[in-house]
PDB file of C-alpha atoms in Angstrom:
ATOM      1  CA  MET A   1     -87.828 118.318  60.636  1.00  0.00           C
ATOM      2  CA  TYR A   2     -89.517 120.885  58.340  1.00  0.00           C
ATOM      3  CA  GLU A   3     -93.951 121.521  59.563  1.00  0.00           C
ATOM      4  CA  ASP A   4     -96.421 122.944  57.127  1.00  0.00           C
ATOM      5  CA  LYS A   5     -96.456 126.848  58.312  1.00  0.00           C
ATOM      6  CA  LYS A   6     -98.533 129.765  58.455  1.00  0.00           C
ATOM      7  CA  LEU A   7     -97.743 133.196  56.272  1.00  0.00           C
ATOM      8  CA  VAL A   8    -100.260 136.109  55.042  1.00  0.00           C
ATOM      9  CA  CYS A   9    -100.052 136.874  51.802  1.00  0.00           C
ATOM     10  CA  LYS A  10     -98.581 140.491  51.154  1.00  0.00           C
ATOM     11  CA  ASP A  11    -100.816 141.285  47.984  1.00  0.00           C
ATOM     12  CA  CYS A  12    -104.127 140.429  49.055  1.00  0.00           C
ATOM     13  CA  GLY A  13    -103.951 139.601  52.860  1.00  0.00           C
ATOM     14  CA  SER A  14    -104.997 135.735  52.756  1.00  0.00           C
ATOM     15  CA  GLU A  15    -103.180 133.637  54.740  1.00  0.00           C
ATOM     16  CA  PHE A  16    -101.038 130.520  52.643  1.00  0.00           C
ATOM     17  CA  VAL A  17     -99.663 127.627  54.017  1.00  0.00           C
ATOM     18  CA  PHE A  18     -95.969 126.944  53.398  1.00  0.00           C
ATOM     19  CA  THR A  19     -95.852 123.468  53.316  1.00  0.00           C
ATOM     20  CA  ALA A  20     -92.822 121.161  54.956  1.00  0.00           C
ATOM     21  CA  GLY A  21     -92.379 119.916  51.165  1.00  0.00           C
ATOM     22  CA  GLU A  22     -91.756 123.769  50.103  1.00  0.00           C
ATOM     23  CA  GLN A  23     -89.574 124.675  52.989  1.00  0.00           C
ATOM     24  CA  GLU A  24     -86.919 121.612  51.771  1.00  0.00           C
ATOM     25  CA  PHE A  25     -86.974 122.566  48.485  1.00  0.00           C
ATOM     26  CA  TYR A  26     -86.577 126.378  49.082  1.00  0.00           C
ATOM     27  CA  ALA A  27     -83.502 125.235  51.182  1.00  0.00           C
ATOM     28  CA  GLU A  28     -82.289 122.299  48.723  1.00  0.00           C
ATOM     29  CA  ARG A  29     -81.906 125.450  46.595  1.00  0.00           C
ATOM     30  CA  GLY A  30     -80.658 127.548  49.196  1.00  0.00           C
ATOM     31  CA  PHE A  31     -82.739 130.083  49.408  1.00  0.00           C
ATOM     32  CA  GLN A  32     -82.675 132.609  52.316  1.00  0.00           C
ATOM     33  CA  ASN A  33     -86.258 134.142  52.679  1.00  0.00           C
ATOM     34  CA  GLU A  34     -89.509 132.389  53.118  1.00  0.00           C
ATOM     35  CA  PRO A  35     -92.237 133.153  50.057  1.00  0.00           C
ATOM     36  CA  GLN A  36     -94.479 136.641  51.018  1.00  0.00           C
ATOM     37  CA  ARG A  37     -97.067 135.841  48.583  1.00  0.00           C
ATOM     38  CA  CYS A  38     -99.890 132.489  47.923  1.00  0.00           C
ATOM     39  CA  LYS A  39     -99.999 131.107  45.239  1.00  0.00           C
ATOM     40  CA  ALA A  40    -102.205 133.121  42.730  1.00  0.00           C
ATOM     41  CA  CYS A  41    -100.811 136.564  43.866  1.00  0.00           C
ATOM     42  CA  ARG A  42     -97.258 134.801  42.519  1.00  0.00           C
ATOM     43  CA  ASP A  43     -99.187 133.569  39.249  1.00  0.00           C
ATOM     44  CA  ALA A  44    -100.464 137.212  38.863  1.00  0.00           C
ATOM     45  CA  ARG A  45     -97.284 138.391  39.322  1.00  0.00           C
ATOM     46  CA  LYS A  46     -95.257 136.320  37.223  1.00  0.00           C
ATOM     47  CA  ASN A  47     -97.930 136.834  33.879  1.00  0.00           C
ATOM     48  CA  ALA A  48     -98.819 140.417  34.091  1.00  0.00           C
ATOM     49  CA  GLY A  49     -96.707 141.750  31.516  1.00  0.00           C
ATOM     50  CA  LYS A  50     -97.419 139.220  29.237  1.00  0.00           C
ATOM     51  CA  ALA A  51    -100.207 139.162  26.953  1.00  0.00           C
ATOM     52  CA  PRO A  52    -102.400 136.691  27.268  1.00  0.00           C
ATOM     53  CA  ARG A  53    -102.020 133.507  24.502  1.00  0.00           C
ATOM     54  CA  GLU A  54    -104.630 133.539  21.493  1.00  0.00           C
ATOM     55  CA  LEU A  55    -105.307 130.150  19.960  1.00  0.00           C
ATOM     56  CA  PHE A  56    -106.942 129.096  16.969  1.00  0.00           C
ATOM     57  CA  THR A  57    -110.413 126.953  16.233  1.00  0.00           C
ATOM     58  CA  THR A  58    -109.745 124.186  14.263  1.00  0.00           C
ATOM     59  CA  VAL A  59    -110.946 120.550  12.928  1.00  0.00           C
ATOM     60  CA  CYS A  60    -108.163 117.775  13.686  1.00  0.00           C
ATOM     61  CA  ALA A  61    -107.134 116.654  10.452  1.00  0.00           C
ATOM     62  CA  LYS A  62    -107.453 112.655  11.707  1.00  0.00           C
ATOM     63  CA  CYS A  63    -110.205 112.618  14.093  1.00  0.00           C
ATOM     64  CA  GLY A  64    -112.369 115.524  12.844  1.00  0.00           C
ATOM     65  CA  LYS A  65    -112.772 116.618  16.336  1.00  0.00           C
ATOM     66  CA  GLU A  66    -112.638 120.213  17.316  1.00  0.00           C
ATOM     67  CA  ALA A  67    -109.565 121.015  18.595  1.00  0.00           C
ATOM     68  CA  LYS A  68    -107.243 124.429  20.412  1.00  0.00           C
ATOM     69  CA  VAL A  69    -103.927 125.609  18.917  1.00  0.00           C
ATOM     70  CA  PRO A  70    -101.725 128.672  19.419  1.00  0.00           C
ATOM     71  CA  PHE A  71    -101.236 129.003  15.942  1.00  0.00           C
ATOM     72  CA  GLN A  72    -102.630 129.896  12.724  1.00  0.00           C
ATOM     73  CA  PRO A  73    -103.684 127.402  10.560  1.00  0.00           C
ATOM     74  CA  SER A  74    -103.073 126.508   7.449  1.00  0.00           C
ATOM     75  CA  ASN A  75    -104.185 124.469   4.568  1.00  0.00           C
ATOM     76  CA  ASP A  76    -101.394 123.358   3.192  1.00  0.00           C
ATOM     77  CA  ARG A  77    -100.460 120.690   6.138  1.00  0.00           C
ATOM     78  CA  PRO A  78    -102.489 119.020   8.481  1.00  0.00           C
ATOM     79  CA  VAL A  79    -103.599 119.646  12.472  1.00  0.00           C
ATOM     80  CA  TYR A  80    -104.395 116.782  14.647  1.00  0.00           C
ATOM     81  CA  CYS A  81    -106.477 117.477  18.719  1.00  0.00           C
ATOM     82  CA  SER A  82    -103.855 116.835  20.921  1.00  0.00           C
ATOM     83  CA  GLU A  83    -104.880 112.998  21.730  1.00  0.00           C
ATOM     84  CA  CYS A  84    -104.191 112.234  18.012  1.00  0.00           C
ATOM     85  CA  TYR A  85    -100.771 114.323  17.859  1.00  0.00           C
ATOM     86  CA  ALA A  86     -99.501 113.026  21.434  1.00  0.00           C
ATOM     87  CA  ALA A  87    -100.431 108.972  19.917  1.00  0.00           C
ATOM     88  CA  SER A  88     -98.629 110.414  16.473  1.00  0.00           C
ATOM     89  CA  LYS A  89     -95.884 111.148  18.499  1.00  0.00           C
ATOM     90  CA  GLN A  90     -95.549 107.672  20.353  1.00  0.00           C
ATOM     91  CA  ARG A  91     -95.966 105.717  17.279  1.00  0.00           C
ATOM     92  CA  ALA A  92     -93.387 107.382  16.013  1.00  0.00           C
ATOM     93  CA  GLU A  93     -90.906 107.054  18.951  1.00  0.00           C
TER      94      GLU A  93
END
């Protein structure tokens, strides 16, 4: 029913593909217009007003590997790397 279309980004002028799956998604949501920007320009536009997220480096309390977290770690609570944190969440379920 839908076929991939090549469109031109109105910001950077590069060509991008509006896939059949994306067209179907747009139709399901009732969107009338095709996208005017490529993915990179859409993402840049979305994040333009946001401050960059600051990450803090710490050591995982379980495995000892370096971990980056989006909060200032304090010494009163353990901090885990993403792997150890995910493993502890699975055990809790």
